[in-house]
mmCIF file of C-alpha atoms and ligand atoms in Angstrom:
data_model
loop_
_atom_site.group_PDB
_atom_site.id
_atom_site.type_symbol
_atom_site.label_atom_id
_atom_site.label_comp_id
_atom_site.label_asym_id
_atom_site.label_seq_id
_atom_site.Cartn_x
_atom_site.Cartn_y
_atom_site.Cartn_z
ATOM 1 C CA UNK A 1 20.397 -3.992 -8.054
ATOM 2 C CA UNK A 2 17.752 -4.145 -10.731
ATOM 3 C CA UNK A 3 17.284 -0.847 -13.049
ATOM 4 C CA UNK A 4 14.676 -2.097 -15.127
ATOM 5 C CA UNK A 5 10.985 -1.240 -14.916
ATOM 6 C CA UNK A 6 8.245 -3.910 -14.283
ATOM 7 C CA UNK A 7 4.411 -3.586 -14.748
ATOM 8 C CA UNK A 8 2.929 -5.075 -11.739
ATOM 9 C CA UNK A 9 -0.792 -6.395 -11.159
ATOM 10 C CA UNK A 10 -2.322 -5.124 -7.561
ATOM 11 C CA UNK A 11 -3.877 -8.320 -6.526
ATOM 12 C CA UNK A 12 -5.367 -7.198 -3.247
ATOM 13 C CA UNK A 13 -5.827 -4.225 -1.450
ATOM 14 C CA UNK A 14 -7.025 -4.243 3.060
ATOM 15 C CA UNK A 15 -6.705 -1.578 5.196
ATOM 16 C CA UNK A 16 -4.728 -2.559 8.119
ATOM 17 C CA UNK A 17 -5.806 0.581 9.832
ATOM 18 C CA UNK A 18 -8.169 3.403 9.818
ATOM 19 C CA UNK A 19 -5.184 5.217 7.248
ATOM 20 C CA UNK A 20 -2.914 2.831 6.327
ATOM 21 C CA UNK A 21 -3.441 -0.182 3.603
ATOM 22 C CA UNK A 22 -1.376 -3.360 2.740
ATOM 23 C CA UNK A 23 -1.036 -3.732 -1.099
ATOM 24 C CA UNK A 24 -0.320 -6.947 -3.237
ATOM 25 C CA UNK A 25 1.813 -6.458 -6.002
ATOM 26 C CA UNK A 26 2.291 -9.311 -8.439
ATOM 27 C CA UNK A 27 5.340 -9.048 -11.265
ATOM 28 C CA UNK A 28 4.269 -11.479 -13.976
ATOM 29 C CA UNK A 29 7.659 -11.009 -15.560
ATOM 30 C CA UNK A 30 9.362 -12.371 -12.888
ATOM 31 C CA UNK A 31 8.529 -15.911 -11.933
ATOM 32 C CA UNK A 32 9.854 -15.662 -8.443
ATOM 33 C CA UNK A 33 9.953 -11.659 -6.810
ATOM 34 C CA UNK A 34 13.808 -11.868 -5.196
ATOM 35 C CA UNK A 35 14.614 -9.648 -2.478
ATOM 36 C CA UNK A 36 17.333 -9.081 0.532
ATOM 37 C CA UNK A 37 14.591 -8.528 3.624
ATOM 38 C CA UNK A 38 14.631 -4.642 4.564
ATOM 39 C CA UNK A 39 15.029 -3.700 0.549
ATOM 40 C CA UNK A 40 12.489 -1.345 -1.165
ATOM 41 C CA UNK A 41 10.620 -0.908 -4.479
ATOM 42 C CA UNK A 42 10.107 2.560 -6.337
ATOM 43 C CA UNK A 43 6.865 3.057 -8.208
ATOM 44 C CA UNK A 44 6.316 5.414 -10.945
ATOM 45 C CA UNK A 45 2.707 7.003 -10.788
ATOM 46 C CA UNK A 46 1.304 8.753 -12.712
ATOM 47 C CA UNK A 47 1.247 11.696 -10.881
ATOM 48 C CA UNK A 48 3.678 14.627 -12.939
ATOM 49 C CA UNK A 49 4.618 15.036 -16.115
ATOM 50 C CA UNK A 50 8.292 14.993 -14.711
ATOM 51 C CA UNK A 51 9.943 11.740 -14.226
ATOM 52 C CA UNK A 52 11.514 12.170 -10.857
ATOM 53 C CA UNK A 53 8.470 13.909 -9.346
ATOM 54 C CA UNK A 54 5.990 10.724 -10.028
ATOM 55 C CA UNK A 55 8.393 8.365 -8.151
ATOM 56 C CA UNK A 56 7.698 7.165 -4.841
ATOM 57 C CA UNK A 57 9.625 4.581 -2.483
ATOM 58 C CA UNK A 58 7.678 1.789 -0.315
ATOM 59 C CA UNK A 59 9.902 -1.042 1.549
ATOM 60 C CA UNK A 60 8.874 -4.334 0.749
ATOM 61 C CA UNK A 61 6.815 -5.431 3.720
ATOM 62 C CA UNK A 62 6.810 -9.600 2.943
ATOM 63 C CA UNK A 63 9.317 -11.499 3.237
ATOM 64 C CA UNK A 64 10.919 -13.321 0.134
ATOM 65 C CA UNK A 65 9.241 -16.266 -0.399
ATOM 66 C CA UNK A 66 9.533 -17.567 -4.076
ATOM 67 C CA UNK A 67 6.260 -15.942 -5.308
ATOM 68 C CA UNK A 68 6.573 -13.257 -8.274
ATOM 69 C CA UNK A 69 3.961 -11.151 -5.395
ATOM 70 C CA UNK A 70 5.127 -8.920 -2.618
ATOM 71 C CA UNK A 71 3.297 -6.727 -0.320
ATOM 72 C CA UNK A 72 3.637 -2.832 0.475
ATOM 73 C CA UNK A 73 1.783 -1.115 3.588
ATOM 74 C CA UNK A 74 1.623 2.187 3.134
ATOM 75 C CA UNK A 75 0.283 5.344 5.254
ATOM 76 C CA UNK A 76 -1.983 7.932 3.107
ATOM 77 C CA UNK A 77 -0.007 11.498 3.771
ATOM 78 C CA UNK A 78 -2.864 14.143 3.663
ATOM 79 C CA UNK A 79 -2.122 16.029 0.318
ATOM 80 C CA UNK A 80 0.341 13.907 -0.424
ATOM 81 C CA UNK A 81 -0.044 13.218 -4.327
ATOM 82 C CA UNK A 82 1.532 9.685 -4.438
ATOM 83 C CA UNK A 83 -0.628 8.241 -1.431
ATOM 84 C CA UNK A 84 -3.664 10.117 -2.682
ATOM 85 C CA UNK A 85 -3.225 8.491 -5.482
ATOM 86 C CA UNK A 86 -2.708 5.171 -4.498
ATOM 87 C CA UNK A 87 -5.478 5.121 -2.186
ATOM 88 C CA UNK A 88 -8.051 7.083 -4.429
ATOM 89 C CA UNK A 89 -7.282 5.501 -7.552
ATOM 90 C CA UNK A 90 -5.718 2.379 -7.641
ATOM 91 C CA UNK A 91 -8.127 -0.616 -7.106
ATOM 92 C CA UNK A 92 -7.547 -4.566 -7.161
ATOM 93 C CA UNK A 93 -6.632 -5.479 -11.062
ATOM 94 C CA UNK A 94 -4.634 -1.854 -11.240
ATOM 95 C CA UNK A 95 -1.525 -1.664 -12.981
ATOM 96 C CA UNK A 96 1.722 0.087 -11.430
ATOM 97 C CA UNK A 97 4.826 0.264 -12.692
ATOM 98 C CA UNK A 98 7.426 -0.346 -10.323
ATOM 99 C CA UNK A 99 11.518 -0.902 -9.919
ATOM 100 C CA UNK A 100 13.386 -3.054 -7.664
ATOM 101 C CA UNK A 101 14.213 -4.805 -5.338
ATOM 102 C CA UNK A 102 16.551 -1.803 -4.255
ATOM 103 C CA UNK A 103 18.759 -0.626 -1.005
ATOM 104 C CA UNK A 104 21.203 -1.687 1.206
ATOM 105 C CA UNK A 105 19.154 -1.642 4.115
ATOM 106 C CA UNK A 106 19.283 -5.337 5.295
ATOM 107 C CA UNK A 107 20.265 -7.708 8.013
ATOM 108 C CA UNK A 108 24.134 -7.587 8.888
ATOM 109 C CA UNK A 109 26.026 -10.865 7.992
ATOM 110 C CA UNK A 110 26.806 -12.238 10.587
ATOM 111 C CA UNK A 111 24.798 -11.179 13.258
ATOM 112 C CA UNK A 112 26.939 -10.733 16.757
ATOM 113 C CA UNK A 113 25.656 -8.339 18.570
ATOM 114 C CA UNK A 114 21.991 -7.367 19.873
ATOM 115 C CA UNK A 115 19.871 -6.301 17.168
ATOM 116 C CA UNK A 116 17.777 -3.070 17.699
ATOM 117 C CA UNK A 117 15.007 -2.620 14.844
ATOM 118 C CA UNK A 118 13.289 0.718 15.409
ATOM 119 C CA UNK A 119 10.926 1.961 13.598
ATOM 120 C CA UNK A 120 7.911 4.406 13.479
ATOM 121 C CA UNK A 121 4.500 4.194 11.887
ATOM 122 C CA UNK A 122 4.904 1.976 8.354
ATOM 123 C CA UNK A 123 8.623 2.322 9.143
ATOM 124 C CA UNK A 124 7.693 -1.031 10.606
ATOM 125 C CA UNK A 125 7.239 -2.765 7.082
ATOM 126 C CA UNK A 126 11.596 -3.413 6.267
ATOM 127 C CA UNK A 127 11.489 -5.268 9.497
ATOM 128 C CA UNK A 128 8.215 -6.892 9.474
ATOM 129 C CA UNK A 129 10.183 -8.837 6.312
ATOM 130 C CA UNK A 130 13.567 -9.571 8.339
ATOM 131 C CA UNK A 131 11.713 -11.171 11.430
ATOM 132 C CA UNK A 132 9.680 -13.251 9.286
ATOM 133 C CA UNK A 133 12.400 -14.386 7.410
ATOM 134 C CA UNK A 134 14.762 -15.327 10.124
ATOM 135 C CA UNK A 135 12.010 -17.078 11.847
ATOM 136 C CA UNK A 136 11.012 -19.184 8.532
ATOM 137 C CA UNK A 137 14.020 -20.400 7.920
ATOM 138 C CA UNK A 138 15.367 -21.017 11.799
ATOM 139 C CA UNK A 139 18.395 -18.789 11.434
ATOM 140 C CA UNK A 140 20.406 -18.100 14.341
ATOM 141 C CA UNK A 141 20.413 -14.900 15.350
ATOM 142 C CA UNK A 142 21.123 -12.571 18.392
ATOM 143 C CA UNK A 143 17.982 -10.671 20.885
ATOM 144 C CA UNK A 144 16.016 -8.638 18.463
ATOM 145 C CA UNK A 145 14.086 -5.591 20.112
ATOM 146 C CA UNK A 146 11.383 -4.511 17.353
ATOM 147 C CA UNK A 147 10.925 -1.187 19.197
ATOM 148 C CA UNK A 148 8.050 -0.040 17.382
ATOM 149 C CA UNK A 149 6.746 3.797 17.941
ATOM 150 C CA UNK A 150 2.991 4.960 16.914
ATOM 151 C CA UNK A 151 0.501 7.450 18.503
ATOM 152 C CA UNK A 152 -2.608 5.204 19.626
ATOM 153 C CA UNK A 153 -3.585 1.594 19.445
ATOM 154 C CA UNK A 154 -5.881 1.810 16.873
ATOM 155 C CA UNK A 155 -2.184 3.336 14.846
ATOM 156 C CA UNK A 156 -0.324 -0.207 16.041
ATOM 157 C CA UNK A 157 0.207 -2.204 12.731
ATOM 158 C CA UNK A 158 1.041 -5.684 12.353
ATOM 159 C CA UNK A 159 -0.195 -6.494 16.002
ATOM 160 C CA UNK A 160 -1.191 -9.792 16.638
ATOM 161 C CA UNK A 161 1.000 -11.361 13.555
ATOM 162 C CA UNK A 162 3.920 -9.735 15.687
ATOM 163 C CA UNK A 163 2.756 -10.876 18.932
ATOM 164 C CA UNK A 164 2.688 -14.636 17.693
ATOM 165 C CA UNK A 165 5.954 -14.437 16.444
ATOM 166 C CA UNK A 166 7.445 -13.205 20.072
ATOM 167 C CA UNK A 167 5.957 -16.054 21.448
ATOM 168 C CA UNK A 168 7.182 -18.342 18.545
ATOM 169 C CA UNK A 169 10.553 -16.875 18.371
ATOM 170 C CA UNK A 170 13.164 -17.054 21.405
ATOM 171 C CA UNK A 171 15.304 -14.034 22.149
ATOM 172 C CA UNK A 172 12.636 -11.610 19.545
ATOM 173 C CA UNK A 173 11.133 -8.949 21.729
ATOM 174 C CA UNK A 174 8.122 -6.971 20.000
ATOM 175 C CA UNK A 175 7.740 -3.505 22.057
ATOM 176 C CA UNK A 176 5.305 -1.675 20.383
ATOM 177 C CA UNK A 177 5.593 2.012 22.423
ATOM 178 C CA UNK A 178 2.063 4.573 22.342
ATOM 179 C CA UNK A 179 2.752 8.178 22.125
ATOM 180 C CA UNK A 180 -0.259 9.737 22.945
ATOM 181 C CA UNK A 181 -2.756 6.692 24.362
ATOM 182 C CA UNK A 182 -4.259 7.700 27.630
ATOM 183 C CA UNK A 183 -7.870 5.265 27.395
ATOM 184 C CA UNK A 184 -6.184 4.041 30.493
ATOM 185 C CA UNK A 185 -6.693 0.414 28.523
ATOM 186 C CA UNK A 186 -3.210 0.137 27.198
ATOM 187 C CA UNK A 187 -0.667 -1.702 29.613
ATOM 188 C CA UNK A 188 2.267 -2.120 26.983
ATOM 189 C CA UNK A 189 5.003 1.216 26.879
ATOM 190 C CA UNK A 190 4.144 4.355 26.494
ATOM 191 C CA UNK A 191 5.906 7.586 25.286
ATOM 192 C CA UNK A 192 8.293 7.359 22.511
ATOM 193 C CA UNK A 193 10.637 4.958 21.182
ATOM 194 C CA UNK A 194 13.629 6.376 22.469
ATOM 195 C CA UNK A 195 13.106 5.902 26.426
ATOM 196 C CA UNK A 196 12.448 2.047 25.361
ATOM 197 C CA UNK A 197 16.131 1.781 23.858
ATOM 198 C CA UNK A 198 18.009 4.022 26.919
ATOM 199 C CA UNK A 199 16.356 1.835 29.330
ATOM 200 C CA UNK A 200 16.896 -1.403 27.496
ATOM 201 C CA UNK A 201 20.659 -0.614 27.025
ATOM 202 C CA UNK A 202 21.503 1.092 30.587
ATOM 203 C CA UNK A 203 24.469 -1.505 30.232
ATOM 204 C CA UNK A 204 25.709 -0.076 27.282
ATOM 205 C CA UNK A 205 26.387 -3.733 25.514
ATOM 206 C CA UNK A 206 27.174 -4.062 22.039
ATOM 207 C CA UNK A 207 24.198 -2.977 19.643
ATOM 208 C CA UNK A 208 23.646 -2.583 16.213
ATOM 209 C CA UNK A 209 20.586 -0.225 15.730
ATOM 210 C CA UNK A 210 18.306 -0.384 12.577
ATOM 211 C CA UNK A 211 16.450 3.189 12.095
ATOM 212 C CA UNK A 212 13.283 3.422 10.120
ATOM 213 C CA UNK A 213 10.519 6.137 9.756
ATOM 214 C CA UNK A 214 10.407 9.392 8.801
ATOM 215 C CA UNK A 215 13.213 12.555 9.612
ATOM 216 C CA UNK A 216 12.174 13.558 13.333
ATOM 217 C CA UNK A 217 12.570 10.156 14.911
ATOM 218 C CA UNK A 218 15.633 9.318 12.756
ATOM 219 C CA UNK A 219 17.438 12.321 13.468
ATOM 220 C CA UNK A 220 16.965 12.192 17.306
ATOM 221 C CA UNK A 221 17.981 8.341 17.357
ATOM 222 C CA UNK A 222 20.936 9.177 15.662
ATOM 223 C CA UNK A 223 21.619 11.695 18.142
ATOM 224 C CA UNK A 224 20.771 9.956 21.353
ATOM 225 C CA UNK A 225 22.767 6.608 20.397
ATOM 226 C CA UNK A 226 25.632 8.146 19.600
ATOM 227 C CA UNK A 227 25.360 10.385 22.396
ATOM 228 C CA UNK A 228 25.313 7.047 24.701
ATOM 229 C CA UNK A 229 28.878 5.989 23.063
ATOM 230 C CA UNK A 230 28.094 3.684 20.305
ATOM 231 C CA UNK A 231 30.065 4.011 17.090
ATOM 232 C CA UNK A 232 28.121 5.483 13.915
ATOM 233 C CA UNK A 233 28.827 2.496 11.992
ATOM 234 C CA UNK A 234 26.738 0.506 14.105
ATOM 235 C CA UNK A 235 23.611 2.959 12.765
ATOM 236 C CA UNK A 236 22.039 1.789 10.007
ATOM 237 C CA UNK A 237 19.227 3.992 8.518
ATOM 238 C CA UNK A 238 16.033 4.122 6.232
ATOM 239 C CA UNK A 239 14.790 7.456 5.820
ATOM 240 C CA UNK A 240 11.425 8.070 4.861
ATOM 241 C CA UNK A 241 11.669 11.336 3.977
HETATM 242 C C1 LIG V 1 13.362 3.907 0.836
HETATM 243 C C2 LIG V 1 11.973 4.397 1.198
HETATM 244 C C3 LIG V 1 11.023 3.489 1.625
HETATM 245 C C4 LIG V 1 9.753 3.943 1.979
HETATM 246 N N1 LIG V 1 8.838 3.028 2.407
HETATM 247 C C5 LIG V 1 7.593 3.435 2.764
HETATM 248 C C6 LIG V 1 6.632 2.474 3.229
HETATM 249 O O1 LIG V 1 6.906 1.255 3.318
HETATM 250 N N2 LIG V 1 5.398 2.919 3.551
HETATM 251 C C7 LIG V 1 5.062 4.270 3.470
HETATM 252 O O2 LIG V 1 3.913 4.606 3.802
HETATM 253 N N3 LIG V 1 5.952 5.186 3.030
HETATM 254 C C8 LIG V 1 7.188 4.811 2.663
HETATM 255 N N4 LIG V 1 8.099 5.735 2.191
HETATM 256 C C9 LIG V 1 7.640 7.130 1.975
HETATM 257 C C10 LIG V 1 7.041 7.259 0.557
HETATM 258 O O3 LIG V 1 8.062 7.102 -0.416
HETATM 259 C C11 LIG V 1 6.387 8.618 0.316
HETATM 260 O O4 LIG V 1 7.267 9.638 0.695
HETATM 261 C C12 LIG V 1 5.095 8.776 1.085
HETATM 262 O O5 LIG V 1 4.184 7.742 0.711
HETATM 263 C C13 LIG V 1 4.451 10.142 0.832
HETATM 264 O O6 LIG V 1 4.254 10.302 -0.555
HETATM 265 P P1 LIG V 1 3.192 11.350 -1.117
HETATM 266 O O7 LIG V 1 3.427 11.531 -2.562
HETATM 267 O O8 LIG V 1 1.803 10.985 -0.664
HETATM 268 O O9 LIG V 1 3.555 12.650 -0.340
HETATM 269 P P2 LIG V 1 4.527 13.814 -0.815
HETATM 270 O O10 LIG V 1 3.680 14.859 -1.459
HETATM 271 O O11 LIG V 1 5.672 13.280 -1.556
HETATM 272 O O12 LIG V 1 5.036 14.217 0.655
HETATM 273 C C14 LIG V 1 5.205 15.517 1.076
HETATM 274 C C15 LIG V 1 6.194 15.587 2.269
HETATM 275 O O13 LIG V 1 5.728 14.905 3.428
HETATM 276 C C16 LIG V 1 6.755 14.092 4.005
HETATM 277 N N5 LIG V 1 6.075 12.895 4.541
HETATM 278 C C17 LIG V 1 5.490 11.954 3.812
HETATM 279 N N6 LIG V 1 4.878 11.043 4.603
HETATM 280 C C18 LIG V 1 5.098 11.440 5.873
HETATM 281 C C19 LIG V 1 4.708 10.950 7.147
HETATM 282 N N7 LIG V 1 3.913 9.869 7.270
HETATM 283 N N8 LIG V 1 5.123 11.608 8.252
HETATM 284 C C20 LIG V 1 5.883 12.709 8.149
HETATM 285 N N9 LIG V 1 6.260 13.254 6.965
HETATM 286 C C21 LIG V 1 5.877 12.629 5.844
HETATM 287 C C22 LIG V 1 7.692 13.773 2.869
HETATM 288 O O14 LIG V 1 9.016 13.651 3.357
HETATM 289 C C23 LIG V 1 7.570 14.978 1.971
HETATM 290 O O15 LIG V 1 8.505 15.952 2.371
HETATM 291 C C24 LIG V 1 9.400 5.318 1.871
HETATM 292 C C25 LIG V 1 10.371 6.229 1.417
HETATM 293 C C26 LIG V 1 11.632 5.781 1.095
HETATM 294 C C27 LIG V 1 12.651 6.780 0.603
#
């Protein structure tokens, strides 16, 4: 775990969706950026005159891949100082100062039983990074079920890079789940992300389950996986806030 602060570059800035952008961070201090997939950075804006109120958490959304540059994806929060800020004032060439990689919130070693990543809204980013990595470098690993939870289609991030890699990668199942879509378009799942894991584990086999997003969803998952009979230890959280 790295304490010290960096001053990263933000080398490009796209909006994935009509709220949420994908930053590029590069560390010149660092000639390669290293990272555990599903770890996060902490940046310090300059937001408050009190140290702890200017930082703000964002999981690393690449995966590591030798380059002193990783990416962020991040959801503005209306009112939300740190987002505001980030979206209103920080440009391509901006400077942010920023700490990490940090967390424990990464890929169990080894992997034996099913793998449930799930995740709402940019809760999706920690995983993004795992799949990518176990797919780059071929590692074995058991079904993954990205269970993936956002209110319309236009809210889906990620989609067709996710897509590609289900097709690309045996035993990964990408299930992004709509909440509130009713264009009649949509033919994927609908509702929320907890019917998806009930359903898929009616059998009750061996799971580890990999929670992401903010309190509400977290909080119920706990509570519904638990209440199916799997051990706590086989919960692993991220909690937005
Ligand atoms: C380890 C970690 C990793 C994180 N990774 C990401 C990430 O990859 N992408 C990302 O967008 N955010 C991420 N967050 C959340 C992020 O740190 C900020 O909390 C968020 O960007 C809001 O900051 P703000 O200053 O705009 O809002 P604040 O003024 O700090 O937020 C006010 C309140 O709103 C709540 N809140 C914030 N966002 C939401 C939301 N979307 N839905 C419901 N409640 C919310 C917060 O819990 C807080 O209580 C992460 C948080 C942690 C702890």
């Amino acid at each position: 775990m790295s304490e010290q602060w960096y001053t990263g570059v933000v080398t490009k800035i796209v909006n994935e969706t009509h709220n949420t952008r994908r930053y590029w961070i590069r560390v010149p201090e660092k000639a390669a950026f290293e990272f555990k997939p599903g770890q996060f950075v902490t940046l310090d804006l300059p937001i408050h005159e009190k140290k702890n109120k200017r930082w703000r958490s964002y999981s690393i959304a690449s995966h590591p891949n030798g380059s002193p540059e990783i990416e962020l994806v991040i959801v503005l929060l209306e009112g939300g100082a740190g987002t505001t800020y980030l979206f209103n004032e920080v440009r391509e060439g901006s400077e942010l100062l920023l700490q990490g990689p940090l967390g424990k919130f990464t890929l169990p070693e080894p992997m034996e039983k099913d793998l449930f990543l799930i995740c709402t809204g940019t809760g999706i980013a920690p995983f993004r990074s795992m799949v990518h990595h176990l797919h780059l470098h071929q590692l074995p690993h058991p079904n993954i079920y990205l269970i993936f939870g956002v209110r319309y289609e236009k809210d889906i991030l990620y989609k067709e890079e996710m897509r590609q890699l289900e097709a690309e990668m045996p035993g990964f199942h990408y299930l992004p789940t709509l909440s509130r879509e009713d264009s009649g378009l949509w033919t994927g799942r609908k509702g929320y992300v907890h019917s998806v894991y009930e359903e898929l584990l009616a059998d009750r086999r061996p799971a580890n389950f990999f929670l992401c997003g903010w309190k509400a969803m977290i909080d119920e998952a706990k509570q519904k996986i638990t209440a199916m009979g799997y051990d706590r230890h086989d919960i692993h959280l991220e909690l937005y806030g």
